[in-house]
Coordinates of C-alpha atoms and ligand atoms in Angstrom, one line a residue:
M1 CA 17.4 12.7 -6.8
Y2 CA 13.7 12.9 -5.5
A3 CA 14.8 12.3 -1.8
Q4 CA 17.6 14.8 -2.3
M5 CA 15.2 17.3 -3.8
V6 CA 12.9 16.8 -0.6
K7 CA 15.8 17.0 1.8
S8 CA 17.4 20.3 0.1
E9 CA 13.9 21.8 0.6
A10 CA 13.5 20.7 4.2
S11 CA 16.8 22.2 4.7
Q12 CA 15.6 25.7 3.5
E13 CA 12.5 25.4 5.8
D14 CA 12.4 27.0 9.0
P15 CA 13.4 24.1 11.6
E16 CA 10.9 25.3 14.4
K17 CA 8.0 25.2 11.8
L18 CA 9.2 21.6 10.6
A19 CA 9.5 20.4 14.1
A20 CA 6.1 21.7 14.9
F21 CA 4.7 20.4 11.8
Q22 CA 6.2 16.8 12.3
K23 CA 4.7 17.0 15.9
R24 CA 1.3 17.6 14.4
I25 CA 1.6 14.5 11.9
D26 CA 2.8 12.3 14.9
A27 CA 0.0 13.1 16.9
N28 CA -2.4 12.0 13.8
E29 CA -3.5 15.6 13.4
K30 CA -5.1 16.2 10.1
I31 CA -3.2 18.7 7.9
E32 CA -5.7 21.3 6.1
P33 CA -5.2 23.3 3.0
K34 CA -4.9 26.7 4.8
D35 CA -2.2 25.1 7.6
W36 CA 1.6 25.7 7.1
M37 CA 3.2 22.7 5.5
P38 CA 6.9 22.0 4.0
E39 CA 7.2 22.5 0.5
G40 CA 8.2 19.0 0.0
Y41 CA 5.0 17.8 1.7
R42 CA 2.8 19.8 -0.6
K43 CA 4.9 18.6 -3.6
T44 CA 4.8 15.0 -2.5
L45 CA 0.9 15.4 -2.1
I46 CA 0.6 16.8 -5.7
R47 CA 2.5 14.1 -7.1
Q48 CA 0.7 11.3 -5.4
I49 CA -2.8 12.8 -5.5
G50 CA -2.4 13.7 -9.0
Q51 CA -1.1 10.4 -10.4
H52 CA -3.9 8.8 -8.2
A53 CA -6.7 11.0 -10.1
H54 CA -5.1 10.4 -13.5
S55 CA -5.5 6.7 -12.6
E56 CA -8.9 6.7 -12.3
I57 CA -9.3 8.6 -15.3
V58 CA -7.4 6.5 -17.5
G59 CA -8.7 3.3 -15.6
Q60 CA -12.0 3.9 -17.4
L61 CA -10.6 3.3 -20.8
P62 CA -9.7 -0.6 -20.6
E63 CA -13.3 -1.1 -19.0
G64 CA -15.2 1.4 -21.3
N65 CA -13.9 -0.9 -24.0
W66 CA -16.3 -3.7 -22.9
I67 CA -19.5 -1.6 -22.4
T68 CA -21.0 -2.1 -25.9
R69 CA -19.8 -5.8 -25.8
A70 CA -21.3 -6.9 -22.4
P71 CA -22.9 -10.0 -22.4
T72 CA -26.2 -8.9 -21.0
L73 CA -28.2 -5.7 -20.4
E74 CA -27.8 -6.3 -16.5
R75 CA -23.9 -6.7 -17.0
K76 CA -23.9 -3.4 -19.3
A77 CA -25.6 -1.5 -16.6
I78 CA -23.3 -2.6 -13.9
L79 CA -20.3 -1.8 -15.8
L80 CA -21.4 1.6 -16.9
A81 CA -22.2 2.4 -13.3
K82 CA -18.6 1.2 -12.2
V83 CA -16.9 3.2 -15.2
Q84 CA -19.0 6.3 -14.1
D85 CA -17.8 6.0 -10.4
E86 CA -14.3 6.0 -11.5
A87 CA -14.5 9.3 -13.3
G88 CA -16.2 10.5 -9.8
H89 CA -13.2 9.1 -8.2
G90 CA -11.0 11.2 -10.3
L91 CA -13.0 14.3 -9.9
Y92 CA -12.9 13.8 -5.9
L93 CA -9.0 13.4 -6.1
Y94 CA -8.6 16.5 -8.8
C95 CA -10.5 18.5 -6.2
A96 CA -8.3 17.3 -3.4
A97 CA -5.2 18.3 -5.4
E98 CA -6.4 21.6 -6.4
T99 CA -6.4 22.6 -2.5
L100 CA -2.6 22.5 -2.9
G101 CA -2.5 25.0 -5.4
V102 CA -2.5 23.3 -8.7
S103 CA -5.1 23.5 -11.4
R104 CA -6.8 20.3 -12.8
D105 CA -5.7 21.8 -16.1
E106 CA -2.2 22.0 -15.2
L107 CA -2.5 18.2 -13.9
T108 CA -4.0 17.3 -16.9
E109 CA -1.6 18.7 -19.0
M110 CA 1.3 17.0 -17.2
L111 CA -0.4 13.8 -17.8
L112 CA -0.8 14.2 -21.3
D113 CA 2.9 15.4 -22.0
G114 CA 4.1 12.3 -19.8
R115 CA 5.5 14.5 -16.9
M116 CA 2.9 12.6 -14.6
K117 CA 2.0 8.9 -14.4
Y118 CA -0.9 6.9 -13.9
S119 CA -1.2 3.2 -12.7
S120 CA 0.8 0.9 -14.7
I121 CA -1.9 -1.6 -14.7
F122 CA -4.1 0.4 -17.2
N123 CA -1.5 -0.2 -20.0
Y124 CA -2.5 -3.6 -20.5
P125 CA -5.4 -4.8 -22.5
T126 CA -8.7 -6.1 -21.7
L127 CA -9.1 -9.0 -24.3
T128 CA -12.1 -10.9 -23.3
W129 CA -15.1 -10.3 -21.1
A130 CA -13.5 -12.5 -18.1
D131 CA -10.8 -9.6 -18.0
M132 CA -13.8 -7.3 -16.8
G133 CA -14.3 -9.9 -13.9
A134 CA -10.4 -10.1 -13.3
V135 CA -10.1 -6.3 -13.4
G136 CA -13.0 -5.9 -10.9
W137 CA -11.7 -8.6 -8.6
L138 CA -7.9 -8.2 -8.8
V139 CA -7.3 -4.6 -10.0
D140 CA -10.1 -2.9 -7.9
G141 CA -9.1 -5.5 -5.1
A142 CA -5.5 -4.2 -5.1
A143 CA -6.9 -0.6 -5.3
I144 CA -9.0 -1.1 -2.0
M145 CA -6.0 -2.7 -0.4
N146 CA -4.1 0.3 -1.2
Q147 CA -6.7 3.1 -0.7
V148 CA -8.3 1.7 2.7
P149 CA -5.2 3.0 4.8
L150 CA -5.2 6.3 3.0
Q151 CA -8.4 7.2 4.7
R152 CA -6.1 7.9 7.5
T153 CA -3.5 9.9 5.6
S154 CA -2.4 13.1 7.2
Y155 CA -3.8 15.6 4.6
G156 CA -7.5 16.2 5.2
P157 CA -8.9 16.6 2.0
Y158 CA -7.0 13.3 0.6
A159 CA -8.4 11.2 3.7
R160 CA -12.0 12.4 3.2
A161 CA -11.9 11.9 -0.6
M162 CA -10.8 8.2 0.1
V163 CA -13.7 7.4 2.2
R164 CA -16.1 7.8 -0.3
I165 CA -13.9 6.4 -3.0
C166 CA -13.3 3.2 -0.8
K167 CA -17.0 2.6 -0.3
E168 CA -17.6 2.5 -4.2
E169 CA -14.5 0.5 -4.8
S170 CA -16.1 -2.4 -2.7
F171 CA -19.0 -2.6 -5.0
H172 CA -16.3 -2.7 -7.9
Q173 CA -14.5 -5.4 -6.5
R174 CA -17.7 -7.6 -5.5
Q175 CA -18.9 -7.2 -9.4
G176 CA -15.7 -8.4 -10.8
F177 CA -15.7 -11.3 -8.3
D178 CA -19.4 -12.2 -9.4
I179 CA -18.3 -12.2 -13.1
M180 CA -15.4 -14.5 -12.2
M181 CA -17.8 -16.8 -10.3
K182 CA -20.2 -17.2 -13.1
M183 CA -17.5 -17.7 -15.7
A184 CA -15.5 -20.2 -13.3
N185 CA -18.7 -22.3 -12.8
G186 CA -19.8 -21.9 -16.4
T187 CA -18.9 -23.9 -19.4
P188 CA -15.4 -25.3 -19.7
A189 CA -14.8 -22.7 -22.4
Q190 CA -15.8 -19.8 -19.9
K191 CA -13.6 -21.4 -17.1
Q192 CA -10.6 -21.4 -19.4
M193 CA -11.4 -17.7 -20.3
A194 CA -11.4 -16.8 -16.6
Q195 CA -8.1 -18.8 -16.1
D196 CA -6.5 -16.9 -18.8
A197 CA -7.5 -13.5 -17.4
L198 CA -6.1 -14.5 -14.3
N199 CA -3.0 -15.6 -15.9
R200 CA -2.6 -12.1 -17.6
I201 CA -3.6 -9.9 -14.9
W202 CA -1.8 -11.4 -11.6
F203 CA 1.5 -10.1 -12.0
P204 CA 0.4 -6.7 -13.4
A205 CA -2.0 -6.4 -10.2
L206 CA 0.8 -6.9 -8.1
M207 CA 2.8 -4.3 -9.7
M208 CA 0.0 -1.6 -8.7
F209 CA 1.7 -1.7 -5.2
G210 CA 4.8 0.1 -6.5
P211 CA 8.5 -1.3 -6.7
S212 CA 9.7 -3.5 -3.8
D213 CA 10.6 -1.4 -0.6
K214 CA 14.1 -1.7 -1.4
D215 CA 13.9 0.3 -4.5
S216 CA 10.9 2.7 -3.3
V217 CA 12.0 6.1 -3.9
H218 CA 9.4 7.9 -1.7
S219 CA 8.1 5.5 0.9
S220 CA 10.2 6.7 3.7
Q221 CA 9.6 10.0 3.6
S222 CA 6.1 9.7 2.6
M223 CA 5.5 7.4 5.5
A224 CA 7.2 9.8 7.9
W225 CA 4.5 12.5 6.7
K226 CA 1.9 9.5 6.8
I227 CA 1.1 10.6 3.1
K228 CA 1.6 6.7 2.8
M229 CA 0.6 4.7 5.7
N230 CA 2.2 1.0 4.6
T231 CA 5.0 0.1 2.5
N232 CA 4.5 -1.2 -0.9
D233 CA 5.5 -4.8 0.1
E234 CA 3.2 -4.9 3.2
L235 CA 0.3 -4.0 1.2
R236 CA 1.2 -6.4 -1.6
Q237 CA 1.5 -9.2 0.8
K238 CA -1.7 -8.5 2.3
F239 CA -3.4 -8.4 -1.3
V240 CA -1.8 -11.9 -1.9
D241 CA -2.8 -13.3 1.2
Q242 CA -6.4 -12.3 0.9
T243 CA -6.5 -13.1 -2.9
A244 CA -4.9 -16.5 -3.1
P245 CA -7.7 -18.2 -1.1
Q246 CA -10.1 -16.5 -3.6
A247 CA -8.7 -18.1 -6.4
E248 CA -8.7 -21.3 -5.0
Y249 CA -12.5 -20.8 -4.1
L250 CA -12.9 -20.3 -7.9
G251 CA -11.2 -23.3 -8.7
L252 CA -8.7 -21.3 -10.8
T253 CA -4.8 -21.4 -10.5
V254 CA -2.5 -18.5 -9.5
P255 CA 0.1 -18.3 -12.2
D256 CA 2.9 -18.6 -9.8
E257 CA 4.3 -22.1 -9.1
T258 CA 6.2 -20.8 -6.1
L259 CA 2.8 -19.5 -4.2
A260 CA 2.7 -21.4 -1.1
W261 CA 1.5 -20.8 2.7
N262 CA 4.3 -20.1 4.9
D263 CA 3.3 -21.0 8.6
E264 CA 6.3 -19.2 9.9
K265 CA 5.6 -16.0 8.3
G266 CA 1.9 -16.3 8.6
G267 CA 1.4 -15.6 5.1
Y268 CA 1.9 -16.7 1.3
D269 CA 5.3 -16.9 -0.1
F270 CA 5.1 -15.8 -3.8
A271 CA 7.1 -14.7 -6.9
E272 CA 7.8 -11.0 -7.3
P273 CA 6.5 -9.5 -10.6
D274 CA 9.1 -8.9 -13.4
W275 CA 10.5 -5.6 -12.4
S276 CA 12.2 -4.9 -15.9
E277 CA 8.8 -5.2 -17.3
F278 CA 7.5 -2.6 -14.5
H279 CA 10.2 -0.2 -15.4
D280 CA 9.4 -0.6 -19.2
V281 CA 5.6 0.1 -18.4
I282 CA 6.1 3.0 -16.4
Q283 CA 8.6 4.6 -18.8
G284 CA 6.1 4.4 -21.7
N285 CA 6.8 0.9 -23.3
G286 CA 3.6 -1.0 -22.0
P287 CA 1.3 -2.8 -24.5
C288 CA -1.2 0.1 -24.4
N289 CA 0.7 3.2 -23.2
A290 CA 0.5 4.8 -26.7
D291 CA -3.3 4.1 -27.1
R292 CA -4.1 5.4 -23.6
L293 CA -2.4 8.8 -24.1
E294 CA -3.8 9.1 -27.4
A295 CA -7.3 8.5 -26.1
R296 CA -6.7 11.4 -23.4
N297 CA -4.9 13.6 -25.8
R298 CA -7.9 13.2 -28.3
A299 CA -10.5 13.7 -25.5
W300 CA -8.8 16.9 -24.4
N301 CA -8.3 18.3 -27.8
D302 CA -11.9 17.4 -29.2
N303 CA -13.7 18.7 -26.2
A304 CA -11.7 22.1 -25.8
W305 CA -14.8 24.0 -27.1
V306 CA -17.0 22.6 -24.2
R307 CA -14.2 23.7 -21.7
E308 CA -14.0 27.1 -23.1
G309 CA -17.7 27.6 -23.4
M310 CA -18.3 26.4 -19.7
M311 CA -15.4 28.8 -18.7
A312 CA -16.8 31.6 -20.7
H313 CA -20.1 31.2 -19.1
A314 CA -18.8 31.0 -15.6
A315 CA -16.7 34.1 -16.4
K316 CA -20.1 35.9 -17.6
K317 CA -22.0 34.9 -14.5
R318 CA -19.2 36.2 -12.1
A319 CA -19.2 39.4 -14.1
Q320 CA -23.0 40.0 -13.7
K321 CA -22.6 39.1 -10.0
V322 CA -20.1 41.8 -9.4
A323 CA -21.9 44.1 -11.7
A324 CA -25.2 43.5 -9.4
Q325 CA -23.4 44.5 -6.3
Ligands
LIG1 N1 2.2 2.5 -11.9 C1 2.9 3.7 -12.4 N2 3.9 4.2 -11.4 C2 4.5 3.7 -10.5 C3 3.6 2.5 -9.8 C4 2.6 1.9 -10.6 N3 2.0 0.8 -10.4 N4 4.1 2.2 -8.5 C5 5.2 3.2 -8.3 N5 5.3 3.8 -9.4 C6 6.0 5.2 -9.8 C7 6.1 6.1 -8.5 O1 4.9 7.3 -9.0 C8 7.2 6.9 -8.4 O2 7.6 7.6 -9.8 P1 7.6 9.3 -9.4 O3 8.4 9.7 -8.7 O4 7.5 9.8 -11.0 O5 6.0 9.6 -9.1 C9 8.3 5.8 -8.7 O6 7.4 4.6 -9.3 C10 9.0 5.2 -7.5 O7 7.8 4.3 -6.6 P2 7.5 4.7 -5.3 O8 7.1 3.6 -4.4 O9 8.9 5.5 -4.7 O10 6.5 5.9 -5.3 P3 5.1 6.0 -4.1 O11 5.7 6.1 -2.6 O12 4.5 7.0 -4.7 O13 4.3 4.8 -4.1 C11 2.2 4.1 -5.0 C12 3.4 4.4 -5.2 C13 2.1 2.8 -3.8 C14 1.4 4.0 -6.2 C15 1.4 5.3 -4.1 O14 2.0 6.4 -4.9 C16 0.3 5.3 -3.8 O15 -0.1 4.5 -2.7 N6 -0.6 6.1 -4.6 C17 -2.1 6.3 -4.2 C18 -3.1 5.3 -4.8 C19 -2.9 5.0 -6.3 O16 -2.5 5.9 -7.0 N7 -3.3 3.9 -6.8 C20 -3.2 3.5 -8.1 C21 -4.1 3.0 -8.6 S1 -5.8 3.7 -8.5 C22 -6.8 2.6 -9.4 O17 -6.7 1.4 -9.4 C23 -8.2 2.9 -9.6 C24 -9.1 1.9 -9.0 O18 -10.5 2.6 -9.3 C25 -9.2 0.8 -10.0

């Protein structure tokens, strides 16, 4: 359906303009907000950047849950810094999306009423402190795998936002791996906690890369427009190849008996996630979907007075500036 929509829009565009636009993309030129772009390109960017931003904002909830429960003041400070970074990532990405003519309020309302998604991974609970390690190590690790190529994406504001985000993601992943190292080398109970976190978060982390390529609705068009630089399966494979040796180094076992190095392929063979679970979660039926949207709706409604006050103040300042001219 989506692919048809993009094709039908493309058919209404001026063929010469479309051809010139694609030539710019193929020459790795950056498309800037004021440049001509096909409506389908703009809509695809709003969808992807908007959902990316929502993921950053909603992603603060599972980790925020452990700020008051961190085992030491140092861990609390590190986790606070990380969660605060995620808010900043959301803001950079909403700013990039706004250059396409959509407002932050519109994007937020589409999140709150379920018309827009956020990453499936954030619909799983964080049950122990070791989950903070596994989230940093696996979830931010997967996010880095997916985001580093996006620094070369064709849309200028998105590519530039990703440069700053990727730098901070590396700290997120390292602090998570450090927690996992401490737990895996701690008491038997701590090591078991780390293994339990890996068992619960491994397959949901693989789902972050999206459905398998044969089921990906957007990949081919998004790659033609260099909105997406790699396929879902390519990045998933890279993530497994990088992460499996790290689990071994920790002395932990990836919860996949089929995981094995394949010399011929030059990578690991591994079991795919349960795609019926994935579709369940992205259709709103995951373990924490209701909680996450309830928390975001509550924050939006309870803080409406702050937004209204800030907007009124900004309008007053603008009026004063005009009056002074
Ligand atoms: N969670 C939720 N929805 C997902 C998903 C996931 N893990 N994977 C795919 N989907 C959705 C897509 O959005 C699309 O639905 P839509 O048409 O309603 O948008 C549908 O499933 C089909 O998937 P496609 O593969 O065809 O979709 P894409 O080409 O958009 O690929 C993607 C999905 C790989 C997530 C791509 O959108 C992308 O690279 N996005 C940018 C990066 C991003 O958003 N990462 C999310 C994590 S950010 C993060 O983790 C924060 C970090 O700080 C922890």
